[in-house]
Coordinates of N, CA, C and O in Angstrom, one line a residue:
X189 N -50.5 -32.1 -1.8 CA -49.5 -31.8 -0.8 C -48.1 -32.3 -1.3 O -47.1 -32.1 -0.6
X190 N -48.2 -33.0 -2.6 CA -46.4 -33.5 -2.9 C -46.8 -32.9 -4.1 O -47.9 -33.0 -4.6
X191 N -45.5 -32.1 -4.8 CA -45.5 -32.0 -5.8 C -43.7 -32.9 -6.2 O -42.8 -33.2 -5.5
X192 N -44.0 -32.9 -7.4 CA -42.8 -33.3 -8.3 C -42.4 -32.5 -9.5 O -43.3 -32.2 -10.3
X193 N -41.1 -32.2 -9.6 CA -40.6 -31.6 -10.6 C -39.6 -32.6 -10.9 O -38.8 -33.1 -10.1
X194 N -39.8 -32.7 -12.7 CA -39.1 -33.5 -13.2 C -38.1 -32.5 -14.6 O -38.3 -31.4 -15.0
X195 N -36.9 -33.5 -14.9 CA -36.2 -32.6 -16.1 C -35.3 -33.8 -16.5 O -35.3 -34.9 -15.9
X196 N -34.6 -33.3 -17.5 CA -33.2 -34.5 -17.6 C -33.9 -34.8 -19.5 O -33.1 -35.2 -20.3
X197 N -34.8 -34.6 -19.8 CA -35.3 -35.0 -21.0 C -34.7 -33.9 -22.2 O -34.4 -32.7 -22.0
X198 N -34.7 -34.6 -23.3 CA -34.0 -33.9 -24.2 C -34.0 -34.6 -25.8 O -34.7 -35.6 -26.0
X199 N -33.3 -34.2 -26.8 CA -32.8 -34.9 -27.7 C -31.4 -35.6 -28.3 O -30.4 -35.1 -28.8
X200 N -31.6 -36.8 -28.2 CA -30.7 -38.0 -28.3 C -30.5 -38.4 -29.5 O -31.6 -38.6 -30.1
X201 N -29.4 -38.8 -30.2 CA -29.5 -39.7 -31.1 C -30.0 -41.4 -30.8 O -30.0 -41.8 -29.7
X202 N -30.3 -42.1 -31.5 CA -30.3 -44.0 -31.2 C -28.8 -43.8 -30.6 O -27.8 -43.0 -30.7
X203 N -29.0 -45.0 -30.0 CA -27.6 -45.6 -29.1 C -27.6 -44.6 -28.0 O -27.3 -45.2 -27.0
X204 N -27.8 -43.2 -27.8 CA -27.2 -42.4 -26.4 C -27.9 -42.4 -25.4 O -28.7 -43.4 -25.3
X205 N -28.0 -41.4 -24.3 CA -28.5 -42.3 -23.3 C -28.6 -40.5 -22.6 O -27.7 -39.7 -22.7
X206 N -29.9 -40.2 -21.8 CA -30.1 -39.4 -20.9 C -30.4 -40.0 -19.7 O -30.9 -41.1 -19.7
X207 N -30.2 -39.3 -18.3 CA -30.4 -39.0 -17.2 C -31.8 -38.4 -16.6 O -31.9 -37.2 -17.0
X208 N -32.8 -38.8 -16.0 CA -33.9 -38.2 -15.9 C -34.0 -38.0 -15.0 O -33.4 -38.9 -14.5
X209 N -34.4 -37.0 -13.8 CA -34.8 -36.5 -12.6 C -36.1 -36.1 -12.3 O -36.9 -35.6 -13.2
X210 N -36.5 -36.3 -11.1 CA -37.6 -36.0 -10.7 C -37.4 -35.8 -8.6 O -37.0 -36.8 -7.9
X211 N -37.7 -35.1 -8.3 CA -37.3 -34.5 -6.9 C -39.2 -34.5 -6.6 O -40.0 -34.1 -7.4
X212 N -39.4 -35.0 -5.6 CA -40.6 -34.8 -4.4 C -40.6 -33.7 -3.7 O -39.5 -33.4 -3.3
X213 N -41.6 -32.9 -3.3 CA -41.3 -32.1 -2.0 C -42.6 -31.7 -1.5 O -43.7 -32.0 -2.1
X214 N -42.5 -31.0 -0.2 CA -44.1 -30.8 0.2 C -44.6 -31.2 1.6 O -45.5 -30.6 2.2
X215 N -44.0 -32.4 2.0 CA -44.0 -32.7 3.3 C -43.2 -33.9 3.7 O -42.7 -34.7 2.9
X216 N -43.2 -33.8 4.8 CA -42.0 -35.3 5.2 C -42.2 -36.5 4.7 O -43.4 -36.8 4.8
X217 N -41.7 -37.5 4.1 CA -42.0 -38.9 3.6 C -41.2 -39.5 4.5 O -40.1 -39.2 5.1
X218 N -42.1 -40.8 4.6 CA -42.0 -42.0 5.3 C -41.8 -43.1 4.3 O -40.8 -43.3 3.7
X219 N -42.9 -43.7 4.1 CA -43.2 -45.1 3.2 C -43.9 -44.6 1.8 O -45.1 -44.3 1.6
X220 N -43.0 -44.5 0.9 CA -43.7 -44.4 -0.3 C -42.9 -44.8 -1.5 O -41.7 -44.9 -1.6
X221 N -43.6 -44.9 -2.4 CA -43.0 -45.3 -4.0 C -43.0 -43.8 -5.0 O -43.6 -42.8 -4.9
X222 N -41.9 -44.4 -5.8 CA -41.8 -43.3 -6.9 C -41.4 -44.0 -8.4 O -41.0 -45.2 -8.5
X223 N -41.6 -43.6 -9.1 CA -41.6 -44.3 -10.4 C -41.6 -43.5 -11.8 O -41.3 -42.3 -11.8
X224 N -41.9 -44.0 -13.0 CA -42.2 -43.2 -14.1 C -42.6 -44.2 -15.1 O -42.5 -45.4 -15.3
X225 N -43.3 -43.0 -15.7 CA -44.3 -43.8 -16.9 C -44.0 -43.0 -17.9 O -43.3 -42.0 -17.8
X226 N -44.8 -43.7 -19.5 CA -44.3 -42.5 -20.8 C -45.3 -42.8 -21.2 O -45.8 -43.8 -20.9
X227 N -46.1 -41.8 -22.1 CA -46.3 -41.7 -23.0 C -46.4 -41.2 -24.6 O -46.4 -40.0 -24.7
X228 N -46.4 -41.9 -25.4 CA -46.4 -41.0 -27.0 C -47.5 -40.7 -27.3 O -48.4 -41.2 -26.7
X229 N -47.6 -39.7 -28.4 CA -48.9 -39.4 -29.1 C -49.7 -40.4 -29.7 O -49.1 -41.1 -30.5
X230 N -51.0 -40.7 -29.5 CA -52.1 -41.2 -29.4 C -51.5 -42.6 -29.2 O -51.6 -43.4 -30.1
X231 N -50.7 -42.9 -27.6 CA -50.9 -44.1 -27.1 C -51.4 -44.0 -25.5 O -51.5 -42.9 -24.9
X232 N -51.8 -45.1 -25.1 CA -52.1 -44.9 -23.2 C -50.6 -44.5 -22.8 O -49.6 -44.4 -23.5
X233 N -50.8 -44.2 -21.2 CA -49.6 -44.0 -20.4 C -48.8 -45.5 -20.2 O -49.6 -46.4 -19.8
X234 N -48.0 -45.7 -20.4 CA -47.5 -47.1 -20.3 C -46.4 -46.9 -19.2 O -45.5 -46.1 -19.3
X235 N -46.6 -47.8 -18.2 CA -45.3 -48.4 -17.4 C -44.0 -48.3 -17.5 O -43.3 -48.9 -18.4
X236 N -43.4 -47.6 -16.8 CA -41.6 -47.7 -17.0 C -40.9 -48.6 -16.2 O -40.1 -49.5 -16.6
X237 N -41.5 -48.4 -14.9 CA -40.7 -48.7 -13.5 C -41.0 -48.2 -12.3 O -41.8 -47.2 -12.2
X238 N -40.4 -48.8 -11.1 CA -41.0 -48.2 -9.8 C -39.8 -48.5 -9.0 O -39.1 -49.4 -9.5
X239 N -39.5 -48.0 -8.0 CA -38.8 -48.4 -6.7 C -40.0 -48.1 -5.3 O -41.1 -47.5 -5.3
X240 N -39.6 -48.7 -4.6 CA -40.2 -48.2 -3.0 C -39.0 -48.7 -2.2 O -38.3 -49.7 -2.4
X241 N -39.1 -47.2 -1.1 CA -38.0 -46.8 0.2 C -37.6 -48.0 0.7 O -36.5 -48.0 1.3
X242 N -38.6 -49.3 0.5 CA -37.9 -50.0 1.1 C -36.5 -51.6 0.3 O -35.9 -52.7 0.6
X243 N -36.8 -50.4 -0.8 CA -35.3 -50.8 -2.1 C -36.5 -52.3 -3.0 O -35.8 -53.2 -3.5
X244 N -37.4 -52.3 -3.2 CA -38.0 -53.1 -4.4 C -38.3 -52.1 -5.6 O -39.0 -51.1 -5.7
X245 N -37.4 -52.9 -6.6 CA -38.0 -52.6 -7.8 C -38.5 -53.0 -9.0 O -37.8 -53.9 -9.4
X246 N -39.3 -52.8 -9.6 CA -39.6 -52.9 -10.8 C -39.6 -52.7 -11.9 O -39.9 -51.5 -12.0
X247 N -39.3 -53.2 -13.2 CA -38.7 -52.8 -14.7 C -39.8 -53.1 -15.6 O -40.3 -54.2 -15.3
X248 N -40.4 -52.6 -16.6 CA -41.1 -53.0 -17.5 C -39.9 -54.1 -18.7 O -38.7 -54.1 -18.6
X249 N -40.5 -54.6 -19.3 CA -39.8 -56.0 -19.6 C -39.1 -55.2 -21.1 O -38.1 -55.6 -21.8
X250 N -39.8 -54.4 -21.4 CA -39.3 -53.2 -22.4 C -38.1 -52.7 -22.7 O -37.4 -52.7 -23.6
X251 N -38.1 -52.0 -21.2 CA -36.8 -51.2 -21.0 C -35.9 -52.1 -20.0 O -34.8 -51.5 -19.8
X252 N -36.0 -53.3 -19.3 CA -35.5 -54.0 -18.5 C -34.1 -53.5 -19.2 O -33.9 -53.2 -20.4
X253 N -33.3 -53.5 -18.4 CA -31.3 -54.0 -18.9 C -30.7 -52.5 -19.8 O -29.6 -52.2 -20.2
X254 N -31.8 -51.8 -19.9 CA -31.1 -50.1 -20.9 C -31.8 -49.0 -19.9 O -31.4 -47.8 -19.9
X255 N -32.8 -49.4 -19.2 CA -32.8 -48.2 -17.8 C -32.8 -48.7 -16.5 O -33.1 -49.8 -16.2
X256 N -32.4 -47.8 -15.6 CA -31.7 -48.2 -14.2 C -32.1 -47.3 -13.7 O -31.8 -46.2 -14.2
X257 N -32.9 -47.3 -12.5 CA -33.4 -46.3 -11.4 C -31.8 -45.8 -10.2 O -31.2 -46.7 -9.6
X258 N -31.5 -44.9 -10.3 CA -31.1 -44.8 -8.8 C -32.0 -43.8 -7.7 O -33.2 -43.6 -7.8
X259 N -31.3 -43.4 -6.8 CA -32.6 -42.1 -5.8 C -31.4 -42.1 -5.0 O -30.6 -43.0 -4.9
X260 N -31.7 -40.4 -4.3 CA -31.2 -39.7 -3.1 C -31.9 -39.8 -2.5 O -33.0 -39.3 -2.9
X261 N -31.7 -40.8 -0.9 CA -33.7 -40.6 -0.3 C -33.0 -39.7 0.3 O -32.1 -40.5 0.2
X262 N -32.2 -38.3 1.1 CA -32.2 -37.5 1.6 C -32.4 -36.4 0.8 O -32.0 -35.3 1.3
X263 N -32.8 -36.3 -0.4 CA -33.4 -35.6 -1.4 C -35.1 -35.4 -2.0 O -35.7 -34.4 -2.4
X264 N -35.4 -36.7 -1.6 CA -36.6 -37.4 -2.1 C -36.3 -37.6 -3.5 O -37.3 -38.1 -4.1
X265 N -35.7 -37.5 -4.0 CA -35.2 -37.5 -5.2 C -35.2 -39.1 -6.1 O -35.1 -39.9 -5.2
X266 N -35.2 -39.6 -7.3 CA -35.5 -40.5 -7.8 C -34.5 -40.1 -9.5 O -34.1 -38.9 -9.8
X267 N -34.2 -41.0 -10.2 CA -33.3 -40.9 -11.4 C -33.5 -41.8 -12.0 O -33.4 -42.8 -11.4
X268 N -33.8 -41.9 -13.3 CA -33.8 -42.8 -14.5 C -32.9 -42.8 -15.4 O -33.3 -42.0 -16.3
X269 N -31.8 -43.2 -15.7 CA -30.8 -43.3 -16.4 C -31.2 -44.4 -17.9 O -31.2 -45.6 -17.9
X270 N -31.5 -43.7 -18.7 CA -32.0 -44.1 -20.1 C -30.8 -44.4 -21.3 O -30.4 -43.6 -22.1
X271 N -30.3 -45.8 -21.3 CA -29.0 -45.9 -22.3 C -29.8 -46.7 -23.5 O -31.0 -47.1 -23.5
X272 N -28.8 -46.9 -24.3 CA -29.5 -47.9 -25.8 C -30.6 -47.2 -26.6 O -31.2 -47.7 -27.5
X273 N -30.7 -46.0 -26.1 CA -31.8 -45.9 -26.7 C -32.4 -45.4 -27.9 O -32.0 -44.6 -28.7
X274 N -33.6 -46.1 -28.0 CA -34.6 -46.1 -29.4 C -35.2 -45.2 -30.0 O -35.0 -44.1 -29.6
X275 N -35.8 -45.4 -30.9 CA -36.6 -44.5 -31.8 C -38.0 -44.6 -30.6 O -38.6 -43.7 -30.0
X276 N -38.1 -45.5 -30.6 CA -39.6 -46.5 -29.8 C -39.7 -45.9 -28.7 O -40.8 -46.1 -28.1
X277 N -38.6 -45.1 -27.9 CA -38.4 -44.5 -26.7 C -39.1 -43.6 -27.1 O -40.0 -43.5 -26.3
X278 N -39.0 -43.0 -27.7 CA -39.9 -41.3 -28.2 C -41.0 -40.8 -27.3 O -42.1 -40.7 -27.9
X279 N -41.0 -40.3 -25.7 CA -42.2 -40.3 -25.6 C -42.7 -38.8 -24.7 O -42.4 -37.8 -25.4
X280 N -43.1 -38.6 -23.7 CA -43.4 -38.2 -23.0 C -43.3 -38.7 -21.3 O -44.3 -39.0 -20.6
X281 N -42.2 -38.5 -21.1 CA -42.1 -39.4 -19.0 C -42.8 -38.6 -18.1 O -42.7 -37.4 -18.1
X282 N -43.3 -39.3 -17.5 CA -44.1 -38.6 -16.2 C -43.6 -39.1 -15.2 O -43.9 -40.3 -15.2
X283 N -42.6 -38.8 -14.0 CA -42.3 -39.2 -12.9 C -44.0 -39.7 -12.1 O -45.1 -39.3 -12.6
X284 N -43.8 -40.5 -10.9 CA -45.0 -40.5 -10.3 C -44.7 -41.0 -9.1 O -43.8 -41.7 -8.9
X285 N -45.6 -40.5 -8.1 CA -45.4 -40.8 -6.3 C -46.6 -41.6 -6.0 O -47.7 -41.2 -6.4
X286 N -46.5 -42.7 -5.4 CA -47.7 -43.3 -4.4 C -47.4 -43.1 -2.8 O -46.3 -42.8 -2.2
X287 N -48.3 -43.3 -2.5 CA -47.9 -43.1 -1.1 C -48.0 -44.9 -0.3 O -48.7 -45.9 -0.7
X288 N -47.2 -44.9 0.7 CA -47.8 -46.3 1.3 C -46.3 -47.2 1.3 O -45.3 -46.6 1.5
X289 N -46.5 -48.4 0.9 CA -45.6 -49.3 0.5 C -46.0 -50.4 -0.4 O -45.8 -51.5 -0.1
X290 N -46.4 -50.0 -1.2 CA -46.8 -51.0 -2.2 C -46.3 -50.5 -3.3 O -46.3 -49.3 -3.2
X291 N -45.8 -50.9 -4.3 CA -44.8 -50.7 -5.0 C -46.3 -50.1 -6.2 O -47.5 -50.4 -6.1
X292 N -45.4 -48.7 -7.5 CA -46.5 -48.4 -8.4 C -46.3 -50.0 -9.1 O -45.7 -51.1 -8.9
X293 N -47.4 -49.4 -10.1 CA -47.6 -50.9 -11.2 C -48.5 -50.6 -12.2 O -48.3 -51.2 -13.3
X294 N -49.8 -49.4 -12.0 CA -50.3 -49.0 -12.8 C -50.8 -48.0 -12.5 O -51.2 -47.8 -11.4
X295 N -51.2 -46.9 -13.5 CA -51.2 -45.5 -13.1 C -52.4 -45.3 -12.8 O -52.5 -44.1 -12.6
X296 N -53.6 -46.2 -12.5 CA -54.4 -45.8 -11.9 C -54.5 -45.4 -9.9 O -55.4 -44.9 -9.2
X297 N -53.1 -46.0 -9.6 CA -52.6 -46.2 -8.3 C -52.0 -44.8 -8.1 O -52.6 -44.2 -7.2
X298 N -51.3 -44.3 -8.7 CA -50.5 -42.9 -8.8 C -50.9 -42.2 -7.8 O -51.9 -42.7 -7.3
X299 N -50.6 -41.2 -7.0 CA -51.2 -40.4 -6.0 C -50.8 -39.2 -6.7 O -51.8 -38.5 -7.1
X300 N -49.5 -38.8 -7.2 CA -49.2 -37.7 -8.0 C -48.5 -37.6 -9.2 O -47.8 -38.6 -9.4
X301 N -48.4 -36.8 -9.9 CA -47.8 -36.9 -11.3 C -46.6 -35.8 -11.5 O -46.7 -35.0 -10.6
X302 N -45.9 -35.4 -12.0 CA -45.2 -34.9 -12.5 C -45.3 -34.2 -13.7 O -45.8 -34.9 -14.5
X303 N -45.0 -33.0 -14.1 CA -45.4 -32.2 -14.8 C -45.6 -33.1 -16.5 O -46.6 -33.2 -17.1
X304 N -43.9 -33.9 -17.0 CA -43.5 -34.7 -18.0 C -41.9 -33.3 -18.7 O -41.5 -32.1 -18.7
X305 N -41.6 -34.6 -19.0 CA -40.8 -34.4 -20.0 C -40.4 -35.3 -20.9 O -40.6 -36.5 -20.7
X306 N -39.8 -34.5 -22.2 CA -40.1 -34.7 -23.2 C -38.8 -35.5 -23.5 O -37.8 -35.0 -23.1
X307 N -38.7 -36.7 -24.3 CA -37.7 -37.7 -24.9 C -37.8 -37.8 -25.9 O -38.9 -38.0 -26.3
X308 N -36.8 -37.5 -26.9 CA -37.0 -37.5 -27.9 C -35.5 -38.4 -29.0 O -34.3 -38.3 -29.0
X309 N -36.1 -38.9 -29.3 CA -34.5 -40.5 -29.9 C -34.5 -40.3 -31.3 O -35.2 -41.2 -31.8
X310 N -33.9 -39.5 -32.1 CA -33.8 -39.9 -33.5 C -32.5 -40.7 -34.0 O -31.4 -40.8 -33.6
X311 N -33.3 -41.1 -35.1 CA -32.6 -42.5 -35.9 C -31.4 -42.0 -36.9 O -30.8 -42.8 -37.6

């Protein structure tokens, strides 16, 4: 019943910085979290970050201080603003929705996923 469409992914040199999007839609939201995760080739899905509606968020200790969540909640909309960035960034982002209020944390929590897009940081 929610889907997500995500974009904003691309290719970067080190040091530049993309903008990531991902928009909700599908039915009215109330209490819920949105977030994103990455993955690279032959690693697990790893942790980015989360917010929930009710403005908590969380950073993986990673990317703490070079990515910054904003969101349109009259959009359902959510944004990852990616600066500094690495070779090590290289991955695959999956936006992601929970429902409820509990903030994401790990993707076995996830309720839905986002198609991904692709990051790409060369050196």
């Amino acid at each position: 019943q929610v889907q997500l469409v995500e974009s904003g992914g691309g290719l970067v040199q080190a040091g530049g910085s993309l903008r990531l999007s991902c928009a909700a839609s599908g039915r009215t939201f109330s209490d819920y979290a949105m977030g994103w995760f990455r993955q690279a080739p032959g690693k697990e899905r790893e942790f980015v970050g989360s917010v929930t509606w009710n403005d908590f968020t969380l950073y993986a200790d990673t990317v703490k201080r070079r990515f910054t969540f904003s969101r349109d909640k009259a959009k359902n909309a959510v944004y990852l603003q990616l600066s500094a960035l690495k070779p090590e960034d290289t991955a695959v982002y999956y936006c992601a929705f929970r429902e409820g209020k509990v903030v994401i944390r790990t993707s076995s929590t996830v309720d839905s996923w986002g198609q991904g897009t692709q990051v790409t940081v060369s050196s």
